[in-house]
Short mmCIF file of C-alpha atoms and ligand atoms in Angstrom, two decimals:
data_model
loop_
_atom_site.label_atom_id
_atom_site.label_comp_id
_atom_site.label_asym_id
_atom_site.label_seq_id
_atom_site.Cartn_x
_atom_site.Cartn_y
_atom_site.Cartn_z
CA UNK X 272 -2.19 8.34 24.37
CA UNK X 273 -2.14 4.60 24.98
CA UNK X 274 1.08 2.81 25.59
CA UNK X 275 0.29 -0.66 26.80
CA UNK X 276 1.93 -3.73 25.32
CA UNK X 277 -0.23 -5.78 22.99
CA UNK X 278 -2.01 -8.71 24.66
CA UNK X 279 -0.35 -12.04 23.91
CA UNK X 280 -2.22 -14.12 21.35
CA UNK X 281 -4.06 -17.10 22.65
CA UNK X 282 -4.56 -18.82 19.32
CA UNK X 283 -1.03 -18.77 17.93
CA UNK X 284 0.91 -22.03 17.96
CA UNK X 285 4.01 -19.87 18.46
CA UNK X 286 2.80 -18.51 21.79
CA UNK X 287 5.74 -18.31 24.16
CA UNK X 288 8.24 -18.41 21.31
CA UNK X 289 10.81 -15.60 21.79
CA UNK X 290 10.82 -14.85 18.05
CA UNK X 291 7.20 -13.74 18.39
CA UNK X 292 7.53 -11.66 21.50
CA UNK X 293 4.37 -9.59 21.77
CA UNK X 294 5.96 -7.40 24.45
CA UNK X 295 8.07 -5.85 21.70
CA UNK X 296 5.16 -3.67 20.60
CA UNK X 297 4.55 -0.32 22.27
CA UNK X 298 1.45 1.52 21.09
CA UNK X 299 2.18 5.22 20.81
CA UNK X 300 -1.27 6.56 19.89
CA UNK X 301 -0.93 9.90 18.14
CA UNK X 302 2.24 10.88 19.97
CA UNK X 303 4.62 10.87 17.02
CA UNK X 304 7.13 13.70 16.97
CA UNK X 305 9.90 11.67 15.45
CA UNK X 306 9.89 8.44 13.57
CA UNK X 307 12.28 6.11 11.82
CA UNK X 308 9.88 4.74 9.21
CA UNK X 309 6.55 5.67 7.62
CA UNK X 310 4.24 2.73 6.93
CA UNK X 311 1.03 2.99 4.85
CA UNK X 312 -1.98 0.70 5.19
CA UNK X 313 -3.44 0.16 1.73
CA UNK X 314 -6.08 -2.28 0.52
CA UNK X 315 -9.54 -2.78 -0.91
CA UNK X 316 -12.46 -1.41 1.14
CA UNK X 317 -13.53 -3.44 4.19
CA UNK X 318 -10.45 -5.65 4.43
CA UNK X 319 -9.51 -4.69 8.02
CA UNK X 320 -7.02 -1.82 7.53
CA UNK X 321 -8.43 0.28 10.37
CA UNK X 322 -8.65 -2.81 12.59
CA UNK X 323 -4.91 -3.38 12.06
CA UNK X 324 -4.29 0.37 12.59
CA UNK X 325 -6.19 0.38 15.90
CA UNK X 326 -4.49 -2.78 17.15
CA UNK X 327 -1.02 -1.37 16.47
CA UNK X 328 -1.48 2.25 17.58
CA UNK X 329 -4.09 1.94 20.35
CA UNK X 330 -6.22 4.53 18.52
CA UNK X 331 -9.88 4.14 17.58
CA UNK X 332 -10.39 4.62 13.90
CA UNK X 333 -13.94 3.87 12.84
CA UNK X 334 -14.46 0.23 11.87
CA UNK X 335 -17.59 -1.63 10.80
CA UNK X 336 -18.83 -4.18 8.36
CA UNK X 337 -19.44 -2.06 5.27
CA UNK X 338 -17.03 -0.52 2.79
CA UNK X 339 -16.04 3.16 2.71
CA UNK X 340 -15.79 3.93 6.45
CA UNK X 341 -12.37 5.52 6.44
CA UNK X 342 -12.80 8.77 4.53
CA UNK X 343 -9.60 10.64 5.18
CA UNK X 344 -6.14 9.73 6.17
CA UNK X 345 -5.36 8.96 9.83
CA UNK X 346 -1.95 8.83 11.46
CA UNK X 347 -0.70 7.05 14.56
CA UNK X 348 2.42 5.48 15.90
CA UNK X 349 4.00 2.47 17.50
CA UNK X 350 7.43 1.33 18.43
CA UNK X 351 8.72 -2.14 17.64
CA UNK X 352 12.14 -3.71 18.00
CA UNK X 353 13.73 -0.38 18.96
CA UNK X 354 12.38 1.58 15.97
CA UNK X 355 9.54 4.10 15.81
CA UNK X 356 6.98 3.67 13.07
CA UNK X 357 4.46 6.23 11.85
CA UNK X 358 1.42 4.35 10.57
CA UNK X 359 -0.99 5.87 8.03
CA UNK X 360 -4.51 4.43 7.73
CA UNK X 361 -5.94 5.08 4.26
CA UNK X 362 -9.41 4.84 2.71
CA UNK X 363 -10.05 1.58 0.86
CA UNK X 364 -9.40 1.52 -2.87
CA UNK X 365 -9.95 -1.11 -5.54
CA UNK X 366 -7.35 0.29 -7.89
CA UNK X 367 -4.70 2.96 -8.26
CA UNK X 368 -6.70 4.12 -11.29
CA UNK X 369 -9.73 4.96 -9.19
CA UNK X 370 -11.38 8.33 -9.31
CA UNK X 371 -13.52 8.91 -6.21
CA UNK X 372 -12.19 11.51 -3.79
CA UNK X 373 -11.40 9.02 -0.99
CA UNK X 374 -9.74 6.65 -3.39
CA UNK X 375 -7.67 9.56 -4.68
CA UNK X 376 -6.41 10.22 -1.15
CA UNK X 377 -5.27 6.61 -0.92
CA UNK X 378 -3.83 6.61 -4.43
CA UNK X 379 -1.87 9.82 -3.95
CA UNK X 380 -0.37 8.67 -0.67
CA UNK X 381 0.60 5.25 -1.99
CA UNK X 382 2.08 6.76 -5.14
CA UNK X 383 3.56 10.02 -3.97
CA UNK X 384 3.72 9.91 -0.16
CA UNK X 385 6.82 7.72 -0.39
CA UNK X 386 6.08 5.41 2.52
CA UNK X 387 9.04 3.29 3.63
CA UNK X 388 6.82 0.22 3.66
CA UNK X 389 3.31 -0.32 2.24
CA UNK X 390 1.21 -2.95 4.01
CA UNK X 391 -1.40 -4.19 1.55
CA UNK X 392 -4.28 -5.64 3.55
CA UNK X 393 -6.14 -8.26 1.53
CA UNK X 394 -9.30 -10.25 2.20
CA UNK X 395 -8.26 -13.93 2.23
CA UNK X 396 -11.81 -14.93 1.23
CA UNK X 397 -11.66 -12.75 -1.91
CA UNK X 398 -8.05 -13.16 -2.87
CA UNK X 399 -8.43 -12.98 -6.63
CA UNK X 400 -10.30 -9.68 -6.60
CA UNK X 401 -7.85 -8.21 -4.08
CA UNK X 402 -4.78 -9.17 -6.13
CA UNK X 403 -5.60 -6.47 -8.68
CA UNK X 404 -4.55 -3.71 -6.29
CA UNK X 405 -1.65 -5.83 -4.97
CA UNK X 406 -0.15 -6.13 -8.46
CA UNK X 407 -0.62 -2.42 -9.11
CA UNK X 408 1.13 -1.47 -5.86
CA UNK X 409 3.95 -3.93 -6.52
CA UNK X 410 4.53 -2.17 -9.87
CA UNK X 411 5.51 0.99 -8.05
CA UNK X 412 7.25 -0.03 -4.84
CA UNK X 413 10.01 -2.40 -3.81
CA UNK X 414 8.98 -2.39 -0.17
CA UNK X 415 5.66 -4.03 0.58
CA UNK X 416 4.19 -6.63 2.92
CA UNK X 417 0.93 -8.47 2.24
CA UNK X 418 -1.33 -8.79 5.27
CA UNK X 419 -3.51 -11.77 4.36
CA UNK X 420 -6.38 -10.83 6.66
CA UNK X 421 -9.71 -12.46 7.60
CA UNK X 422 -8.00 -15.83 7.80
CA UNK X 423 -10.57 -16.91 10.40
CA UNK X 424 -13.31 -16.33 7.82
CA UNK X 425 -11.30 -18.17 5.17
CA UNK X 426 -10.97 -21.14 7.53
CA UNK X 427 -14.71 -21.02 8.22
CA UNK X 428 -15.37 -21.31 4.48
CA UNK X 429 -12.94 -24.23 4.28
CA UNK X 430 -10.44 -22.24 2.20
CA UNK X 431 -6.75 -22.98 2.54
CA UNK X 432 -4.19 -20.58 1.11
CA UNK X 433 -0.60 -21.49 0.38
CA UNK X 434 0.84 -18.26 1.78
CA UNK X 435 4.45 -19.34 1.21
CA UNK X 436 3.78 -19.98 -2.45
CA UNK X 437 1.98 -16.65 -2.68
CA UNK X 438 4.99 -14.90 -1.11
CA UNK X 439 7.32 -16.61 -3.57
CA UNK X 440 5.16 -15.73 -6.57
CA UNK X 441 4.62 -12.11 -5.51
CA UNK X 442 8.20 -11.59 -4.29
CA UNK X 443 7.19 -9.94 -1.00
CA UNK X 444 6.44 -11.28 2.51
CA UNK X 445 2.90 -12.57 3.04
CA UNK X 446 1.61 -12.76 6.62
CA UNK X 447 -1.70 -14.55 7.39
CA UNK X 448 -3.68 -12.64 10.04
CA UNK X 449 -7.05 -12.42 11.75
CA UNK X 450 -6.69 -8.82 12.89
CA UNK X 451 -9.91 -8.67 14.90
CA UNK X 452 -8.54 -11.48 17.10
CA UNK X 453 -5.00 -10.04 16.88
CA UNK X 454 -3.81 -13.24 15.35
CA UNK X 455 -0.61 -12.91 13.30
CA UNK X 456 0.04 -9.27 14.17
CA UNK X 457 3.42 -9.97 15.77
CA UNK X 458 4.55 -11.74 12.61
CA UNK X 459 3.20 -8.81 10.59
CA UNK X 460 5.23 -6.36 12.69
CA UNK X 461 8.34 -8.47 12.28
CA UNK X 462 7.91 -8.58 8.50
CA UNK X 463 7.32 -4.81 8.30
CA UNK X 464 10.35 -4.16 10.48
CA UNK X 465 12.54 -6.50 8.38
CA UNK X 466 11.50 -4.83 5.12
CA UNK X 467 11.87 -1.31 6.58
CA UNK X 468 15.38 -2.00 7.87
CA UNK X 469 16.46 -3.73 4.67
CA UNK X 470 17.02 -7.07 6.43
CA UNK X 471 14.52 -8.53 3.98
CA UNK X 472 14.83 -7.34 0.37
CA UNK X 473 11.68 -7.72 -1.76
CA UNK X 474 11.72 -8.78 -5.39
CA UNK X 475 8.21 -7.79 -6.40
CA UNK X 476 6.47 -9.45 -9.29
CA UNK X 477 6.18 -7.05 -12.23
CA UNK X 478 3.99 -7.43 -15.26
CA UNK X 479 6.06 -7.12 -18.43
CA UNK X 480 4.90 -4.11 -20.41
CA UNK X 481 5.23 -5.89 -23.75
CA UNK X 482 5.86 -4.29 -27.13
CA UNK X 483 9.22 -2.55 -27.71
CA UNK X 484 7.46 0.55 -29.17
CA UNK X 485 5.47 0.93 -25.95
CA UNK X 486 8.51 0.32 -23.76
CA UNK X 487 10.39 3.00 -25.68
CA UNK X 488 7.51 5.45 -25.38
CA UNK X 489 7.22 4.80 -21.65
CA UNK X 490 10.96 5.28 -21.21
CA UNK X 491 11.08 8.57 -23.11
CA UNK X 492 7.99 10.00 -21.48
CA UNK X 493 9.29 8.98 -18.04
CA UNK X 494 12.54 10.82 -18.75
CA UNK X 495 10.63 13.94 -19.80
CA UNK X 496 8.42 13.80 -16.69
CA UNK X 497 11.51 13.48 -14.51
CA UNK X 498 13.03 16.55 -16.16
CA UNK X 499 9.92 18.67 -15.69
CA UNK X 500 8.98 17.28 -12.24
CA UNK X 501 12.30 16.36 -10.61
CA UNK X 502 10.62 15.48 -7.29
CA UNK X 503 7.96 13.27 -8.81
CA UNK X 504 8.20 9.72 -7.45
CA UNK X 505 6.84 7.01 -9.74
CA UNK X 506 7.22 8.98 -12.94
CA UNK X 507 7.02 5.67 -14.85
CA UNK X 508 3.56 5.00 -13.45
CA UNK X 509 2.43 8.49 -14.46
CA UNK X 510 3.89 7.93 -17.96
CA UNK X 511 1.95 4.67 -18.32
CA UNK X 512 -1.28 6.38 -17.25
CA UNK X 513 -0.70 9.28 -19.64
CA UNK X 514 -0.17 6.89 -22.55
CA UNK X 515 -3.30 5.09 -21.43
CA UNK X 516 -5.21 8.36 -21.96
CA UNK X 517 -6.25 8.57 -18.29
CA UNK X 518 -8.08 11.94 -18.24
CA UNK X 519 -7.72 12.37 -14.49
CA UNK X 520 -3.99 11.89 -14.56
CA UNK X 521 -3.61 14.13 -17.62
CA UNK X 522 -5.54 16.87 -15.82
CA UNK X 523 -3.67 16.30 -12.56
CA UNK X 524 -0.34 16.60 -14.38
CA UNK X 525 -1.51 19.73 -16.21
CA UNK X 526 -2.70 21.32 -12.98
CA UNK X 527 0.32 20.17 -10.98
CA UNK X 528 -1.93 18.41 -8.46
CA UNK X 529 -0.12 15.11 -8.18
CA UNK X 530 1.50 14.74 -4.78
CA UNK X 531 1.07 18.48 -4.09
CA UNK X 532 3.69 19.37 -6.61
CA UNK X 533 4.34 22.99 -7.45
CA UNK X 534 2.63 24.09 -10.65
CA UNK X 535 4.98 22.91 -13.37
CA UNK X 536 5.40 24.01 -16.94
CA UNK X 537 3.16 21.46 -18.59
CA UNK X 538 3.61 22.24 -22.27
CA UNK X 539 6.81 20.19 -22.49
CA UNK X 540 5.13 17.10 -21.04
CA UNK X 541 2.08 17.55 -23.29
CA UNK X 542 4.33 17.88 -26.34
CA UNK X 543 6.31 14.78 -25.40
CA UNK X 544 3.06 12.86 -24.87
CA UNK X 545 1.73 13.91 -28.30
CA UNK X 546 4.99 12.85 -29.97
CA UNK X 547 4.99 9.43 -28.30
CA UNK X 548 1.31 8.82 -29.13
CA UNK X 549 1.96 9.72 -32.78
CA UNK X 550 4.86 7.24 -32.91
CA UNK X 551 2.78 4.43 -31.43
CA UNK X 552 -0.31 5.03 -33.61
N1 GTP A 139 -13.77 -12.07 11.10
C1 GTP A 139 -12.91 -11.07 10.98
N2 GTP A 139 -13.34 -9.81 10.88
C2 GTP A 139 -12.42 -8.83 10.75
C3 GTP A 139 -11.04 -9.07 10.70
N3 GTP A 139 -10.40 -7.89 10.56
C4 GTP A 139 -11.33 -6.94 10.52
N4 GTP A 139 -12.56 -7.50 10.64
C5 GTP A 139 -13.87 -6.85 10.59
O1 GTP A 139 -14.07 -6.42 9.26
C6 GTP A 139 -14.83 -5.21 9.23
C7 GTP A 139 -14.07 -4.16 8.44
O2 GTP A 139 -12.91 -3.77 9.16
P1 GTP A 139 -12.26 -2.32 9.01
O3 GTP A 139 -11.02 -2.34 9.83
O4 GTP A 139 -13.24 -1.26 9.29
O5 GTP A 139 -11.93 -2.35 7.45
P2 GTP A 139 -11.22 -1.20 6.55
O6 GTP A 139 -10.36 -1.92 5.58
O7 GTP A 139 -10.59 -0.17 7.38
O8 GTP A 139 -12.50 -0.64 5.78
P3 GTP A 139 -12.65 0.76 4.97
O9 GTP A 139 -12.05 1.86 5.79
O10 GTP A 139 -14.13 0.92 4.82
O11 GTP A 139 -11.93 0.53 3.68
C8 GTP A 139 -15.05 -4.83 10.69
O12 GTP A 139 -16.33 -5.30 11.08
C9 GTP A 139 -13.96 -5.58 11.44
O13 GTP A 139 -14.30 -5.88 12.77
C10 GTP A 139 -10.60 -10.42 10.80
O14 GTP A 139 -9.42 -10.75 10.72
N5 GTP A 139 -11.58 -11.38 10.93
MG1 MG A 140 -10.87 1.86 7.45
#
């Protein structure tokens, strides 16, 4: 177990400012018997999730400059501002619709693990591509923080990003970081802590699902899913995927594999799906 305070940043203009007190962080390694909040690290492959995880927990998850290094889920802990946080490092994923085994681990935890806060780590040099996953995650959670990582690389390429505008447009805090140099991590911790405690309330951007017939179908199917799977978080997301004809989700629902749910009676959901599809077509 490591429990040293994080080293003060040398590059931050806020160095010495009490609002960014690096001594607030206590790395707890894997020693996590009790916690106040669960925080998930989501993001595309190779964006620096494990680098953030290591910096905050003192652990040594594998990092390197190629995608697909993190292949399972890793847990660690830290304490900040008097609260204990359990941090979950996840494999990289491009989309919540992805199908590879590692991506499924990430998808299932983001969707059904019910983290208190989801940090979405994005590559500031490939913002557009990374926003796909951001928008998908913001569809299903009200509590997220964007870690706009690799800002040193973005600066090197001469890119400037209006992070305040991005935060306003997305409706969640956006924190620019260069995790390898530990730049911005104190601000990231503060944002996570504020969202976890409810001090900051997110208003995430949602894509309007359009036609009334589709909205009605989604609503009715969501209701049916909630009846059959009362513990299923994000039933609306599952309903959307079912209507989309996503074979993996259909099979997962039929087999009761989503979020380790008990095997449900699936015929009711299948019937409801058939009815809704008939009405739309
Ligand atoms: N220049 C720079 N490199 C970074 C930064 N953050 C992480 N890296 C590097 O980016 C590479 C990928 O970092 P990881 O932490 O392994 O990325 P990951 O998101 O966990 O990757 P997967 O587990 O494969 O999805 C490593 O070589 C890190 O050292 C940063 O802010 N700036
Ligand atoms: Mg990783």
